[in-house]
PDB file of C-alpha atoms in Angstrom:
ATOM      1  CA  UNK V   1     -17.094  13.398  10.988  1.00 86.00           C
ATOM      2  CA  UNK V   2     -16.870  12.168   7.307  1.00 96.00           C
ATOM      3  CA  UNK V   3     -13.116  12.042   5.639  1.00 96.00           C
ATOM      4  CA  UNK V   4     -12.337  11.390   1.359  1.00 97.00           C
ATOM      5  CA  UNK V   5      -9.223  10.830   0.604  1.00 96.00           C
ATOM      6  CA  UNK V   6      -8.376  10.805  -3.214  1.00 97.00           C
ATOM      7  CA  UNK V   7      -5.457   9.107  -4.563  1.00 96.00           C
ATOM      8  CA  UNK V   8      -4.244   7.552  -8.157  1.00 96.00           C
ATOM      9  CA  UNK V   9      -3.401  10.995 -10.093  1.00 95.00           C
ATOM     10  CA  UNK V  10      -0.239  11.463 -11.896  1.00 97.00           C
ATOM     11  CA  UNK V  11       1.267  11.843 -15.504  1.00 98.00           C
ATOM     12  CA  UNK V  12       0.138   9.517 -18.391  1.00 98.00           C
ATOM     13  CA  UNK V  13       1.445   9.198 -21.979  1.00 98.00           C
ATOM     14  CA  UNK V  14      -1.902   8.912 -23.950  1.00 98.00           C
ATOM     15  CA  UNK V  15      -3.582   5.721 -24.852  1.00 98.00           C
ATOM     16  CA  UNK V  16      -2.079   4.894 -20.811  1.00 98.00           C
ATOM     17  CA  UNK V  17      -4.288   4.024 -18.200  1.00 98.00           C
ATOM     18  CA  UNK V  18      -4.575   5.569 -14.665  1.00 98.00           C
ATOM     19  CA  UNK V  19      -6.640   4.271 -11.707  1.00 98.00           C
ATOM     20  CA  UNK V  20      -8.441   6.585  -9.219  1.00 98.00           C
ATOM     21  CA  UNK V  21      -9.446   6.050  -5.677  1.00 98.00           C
ATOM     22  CA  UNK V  22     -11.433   7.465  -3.108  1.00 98.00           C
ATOM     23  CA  UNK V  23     -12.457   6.181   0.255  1.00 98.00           C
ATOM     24  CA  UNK V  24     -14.584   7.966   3.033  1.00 98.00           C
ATOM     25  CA  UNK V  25     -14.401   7.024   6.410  1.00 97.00           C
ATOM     26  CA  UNK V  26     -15.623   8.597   9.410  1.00 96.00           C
ATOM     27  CA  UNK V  27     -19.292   7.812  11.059  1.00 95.00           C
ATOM     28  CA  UNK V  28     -21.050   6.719   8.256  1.00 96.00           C
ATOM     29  CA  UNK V  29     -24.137   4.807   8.378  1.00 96.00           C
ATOM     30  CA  UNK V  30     -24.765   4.603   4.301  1.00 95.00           C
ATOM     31  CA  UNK V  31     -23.845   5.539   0.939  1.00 97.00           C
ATOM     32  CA  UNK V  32     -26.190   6.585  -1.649  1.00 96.00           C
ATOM     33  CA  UNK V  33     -24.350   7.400  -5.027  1.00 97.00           C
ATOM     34  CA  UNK V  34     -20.890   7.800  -5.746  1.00 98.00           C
ATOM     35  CA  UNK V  35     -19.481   9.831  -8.544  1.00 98.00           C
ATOM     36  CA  UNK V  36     -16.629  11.697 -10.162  1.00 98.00           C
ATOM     37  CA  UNK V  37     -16.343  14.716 -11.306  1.00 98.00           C
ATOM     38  CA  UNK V  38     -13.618  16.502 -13.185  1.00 98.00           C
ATOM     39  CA  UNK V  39     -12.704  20.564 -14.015  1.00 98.00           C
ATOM     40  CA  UNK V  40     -10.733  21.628 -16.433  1.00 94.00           C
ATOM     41  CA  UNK V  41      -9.010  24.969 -15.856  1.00 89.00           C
ATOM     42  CA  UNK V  42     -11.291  27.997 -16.329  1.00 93.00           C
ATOM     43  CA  UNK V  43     -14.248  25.553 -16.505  1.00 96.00           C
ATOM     44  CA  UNK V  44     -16.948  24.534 -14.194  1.00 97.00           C
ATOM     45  CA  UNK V  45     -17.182  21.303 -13.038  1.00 97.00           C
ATOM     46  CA  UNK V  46     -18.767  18.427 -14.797  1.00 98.00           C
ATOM     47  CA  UNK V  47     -20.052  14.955 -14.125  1.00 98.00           C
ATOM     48  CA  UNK V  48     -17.775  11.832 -15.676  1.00 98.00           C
ATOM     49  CA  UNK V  49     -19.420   8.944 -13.748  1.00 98.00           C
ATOM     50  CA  UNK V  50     -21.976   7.898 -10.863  1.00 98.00           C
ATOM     51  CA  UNK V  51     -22.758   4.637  -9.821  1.00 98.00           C
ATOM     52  CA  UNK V  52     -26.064   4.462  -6.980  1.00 96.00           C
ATOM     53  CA  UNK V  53     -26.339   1.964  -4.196  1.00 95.00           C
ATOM     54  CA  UNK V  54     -27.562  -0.526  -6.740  1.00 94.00           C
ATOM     55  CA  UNK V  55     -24.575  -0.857  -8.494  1.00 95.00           C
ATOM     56  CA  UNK V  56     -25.824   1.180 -11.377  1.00 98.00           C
ATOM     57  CA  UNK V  57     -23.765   3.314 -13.586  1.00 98.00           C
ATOM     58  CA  UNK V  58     -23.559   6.214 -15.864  1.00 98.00           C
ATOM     59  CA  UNK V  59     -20.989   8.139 -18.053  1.00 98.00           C
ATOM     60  CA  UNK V  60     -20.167  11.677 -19.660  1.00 98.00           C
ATOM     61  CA  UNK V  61     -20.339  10.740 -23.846  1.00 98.00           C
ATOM     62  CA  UNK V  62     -16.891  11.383 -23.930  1.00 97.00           C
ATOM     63  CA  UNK V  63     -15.736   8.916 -21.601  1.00 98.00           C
ATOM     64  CA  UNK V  64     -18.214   5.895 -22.066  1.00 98.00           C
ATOM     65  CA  UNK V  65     -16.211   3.239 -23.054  1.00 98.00           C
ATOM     66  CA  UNK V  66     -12.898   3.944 -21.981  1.00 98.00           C
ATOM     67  CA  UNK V  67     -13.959   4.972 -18.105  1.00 98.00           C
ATOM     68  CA  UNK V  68     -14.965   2.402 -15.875  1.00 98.00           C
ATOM     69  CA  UNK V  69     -16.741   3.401 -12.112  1.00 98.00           C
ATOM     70  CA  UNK V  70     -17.143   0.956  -9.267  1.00 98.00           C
ATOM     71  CA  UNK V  71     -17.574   0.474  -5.885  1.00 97.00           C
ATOM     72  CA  UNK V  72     -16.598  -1.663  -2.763  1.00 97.00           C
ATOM     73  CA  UNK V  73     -19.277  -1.069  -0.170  1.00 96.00           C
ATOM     74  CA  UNK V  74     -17.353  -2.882   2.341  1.00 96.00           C
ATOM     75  CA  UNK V  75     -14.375  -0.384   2.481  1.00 97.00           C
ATOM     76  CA  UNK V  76     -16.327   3.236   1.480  1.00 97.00           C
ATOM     77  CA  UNK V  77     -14.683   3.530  -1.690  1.00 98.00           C
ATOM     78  CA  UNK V  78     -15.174   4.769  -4.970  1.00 98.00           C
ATOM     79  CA  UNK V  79     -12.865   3.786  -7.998  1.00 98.00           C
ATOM     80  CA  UNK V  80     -12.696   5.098 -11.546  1.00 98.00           C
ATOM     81  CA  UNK V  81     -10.717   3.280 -13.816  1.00 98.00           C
ATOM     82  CA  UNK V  82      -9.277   5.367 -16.984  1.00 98.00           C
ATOM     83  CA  UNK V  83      -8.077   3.607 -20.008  1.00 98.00           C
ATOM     84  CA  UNK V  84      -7.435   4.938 -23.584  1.00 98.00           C
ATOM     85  CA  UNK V  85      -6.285   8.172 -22.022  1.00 98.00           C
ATOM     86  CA  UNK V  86      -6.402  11.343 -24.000  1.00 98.00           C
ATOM     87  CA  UNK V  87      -4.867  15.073 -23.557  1.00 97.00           C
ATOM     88  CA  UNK V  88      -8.660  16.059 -23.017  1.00 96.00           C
ATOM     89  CA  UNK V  89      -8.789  13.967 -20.496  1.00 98.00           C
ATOM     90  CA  UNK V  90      -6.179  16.164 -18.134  1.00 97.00           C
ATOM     91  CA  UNK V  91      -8.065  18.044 -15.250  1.00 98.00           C
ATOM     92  CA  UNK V  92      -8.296  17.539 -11.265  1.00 98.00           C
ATOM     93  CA  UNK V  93     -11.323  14.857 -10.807  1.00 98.00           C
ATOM     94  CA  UNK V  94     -12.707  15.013  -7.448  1.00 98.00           C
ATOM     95  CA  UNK V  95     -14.790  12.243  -6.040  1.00 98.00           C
ATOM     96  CA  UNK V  96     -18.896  13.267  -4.706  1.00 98.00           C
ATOM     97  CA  UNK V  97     -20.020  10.736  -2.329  1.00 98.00           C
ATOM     98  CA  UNK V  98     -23.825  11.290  -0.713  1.00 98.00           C
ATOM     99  CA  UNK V  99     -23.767   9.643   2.506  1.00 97.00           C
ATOM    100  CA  UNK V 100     -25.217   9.141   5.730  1.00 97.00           C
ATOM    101  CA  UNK V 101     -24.063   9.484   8.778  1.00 96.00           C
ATOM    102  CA  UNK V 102     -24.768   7.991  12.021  1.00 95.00           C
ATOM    103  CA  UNK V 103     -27.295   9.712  13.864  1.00 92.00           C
ATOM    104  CA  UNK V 104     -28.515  11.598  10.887  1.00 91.00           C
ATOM    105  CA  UNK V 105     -32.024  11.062   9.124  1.00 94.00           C
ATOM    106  CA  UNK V 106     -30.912  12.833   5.575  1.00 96.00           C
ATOM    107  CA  UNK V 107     -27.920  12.649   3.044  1.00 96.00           C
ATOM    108  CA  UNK V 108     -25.364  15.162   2.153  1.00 96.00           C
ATOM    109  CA  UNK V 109     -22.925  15.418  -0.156  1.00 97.00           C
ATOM    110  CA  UNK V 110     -19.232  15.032   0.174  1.00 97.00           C
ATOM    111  CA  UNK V 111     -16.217  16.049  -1.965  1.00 97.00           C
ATOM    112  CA  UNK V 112     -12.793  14.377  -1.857  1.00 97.00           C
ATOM    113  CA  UNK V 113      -9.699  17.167  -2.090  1.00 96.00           C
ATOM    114  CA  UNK V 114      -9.056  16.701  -5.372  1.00 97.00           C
ATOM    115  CA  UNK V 115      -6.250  14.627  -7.200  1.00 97.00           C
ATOM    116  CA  UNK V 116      -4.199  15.938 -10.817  1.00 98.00           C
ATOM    117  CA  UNK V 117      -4.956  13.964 -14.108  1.00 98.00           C
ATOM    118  CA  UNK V 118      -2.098  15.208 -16.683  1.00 98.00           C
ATOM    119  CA  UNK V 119      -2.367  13.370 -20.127  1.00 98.00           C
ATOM    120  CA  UNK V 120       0.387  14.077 -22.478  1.00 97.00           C
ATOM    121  CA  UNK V 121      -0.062  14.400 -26.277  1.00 93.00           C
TER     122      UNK V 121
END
């Protein structure tokens, strides 16, 4: 009922920049938070930024002020802008979106596929 689609991943030169999208379609009546999330091999996943219904954001330490989340209500979709790039900063980043569908009373969460950051040194 509920789709993500990822997209924006590639290969960056560090100090580049890289732009991440992900947009949910489907029945959905609302959207509570929206977030990324990134794993580096052999790691478990971590948190890198949410933004709520409010427009409210927050970051991991080690991205704040290079990372940017936002949102465009109007088209589902989540976008995480990546400046300052660093080798670190290579992982797959999946996009967690809590939504509501139509017909439901409650949220769940939602996980895009997936999409490769590479950052070369």
């Amino acid at each position: 009922q509920v789709q993500l689609v990822e997209s924006g991943g590639g290969l960056v030169q560090a100090g580049g920049s890289l732009r991440l999208s992900c947009a949910a379609s489907g029945s959905i009546r609302s959207i509570n938070y929206m977030a990324w999330y990134r794993q580096h091999p052999g790691k478990q996943r971590e948190l890198v930024a949410i933004i709520n219904s409010g427009g409210s954001t927050n970051y991991t330490d080690s991205v704040k002020g290079r990372f940017t989340i936002s949102r465009d209500n109007a088209k589902n979709t989540v976008y995480l802008q990546m400046n300052s790039l660093k080798p670190e900063d290579t992982a797959v980043y999946y996009c967690n979106l809590r939504i509501r569908i139509v017909g439901d009373f409650y949220y769940d969460d939602y996980w895009g596929q997936g999409t490769q950051v590479n950052v070369s040194s």
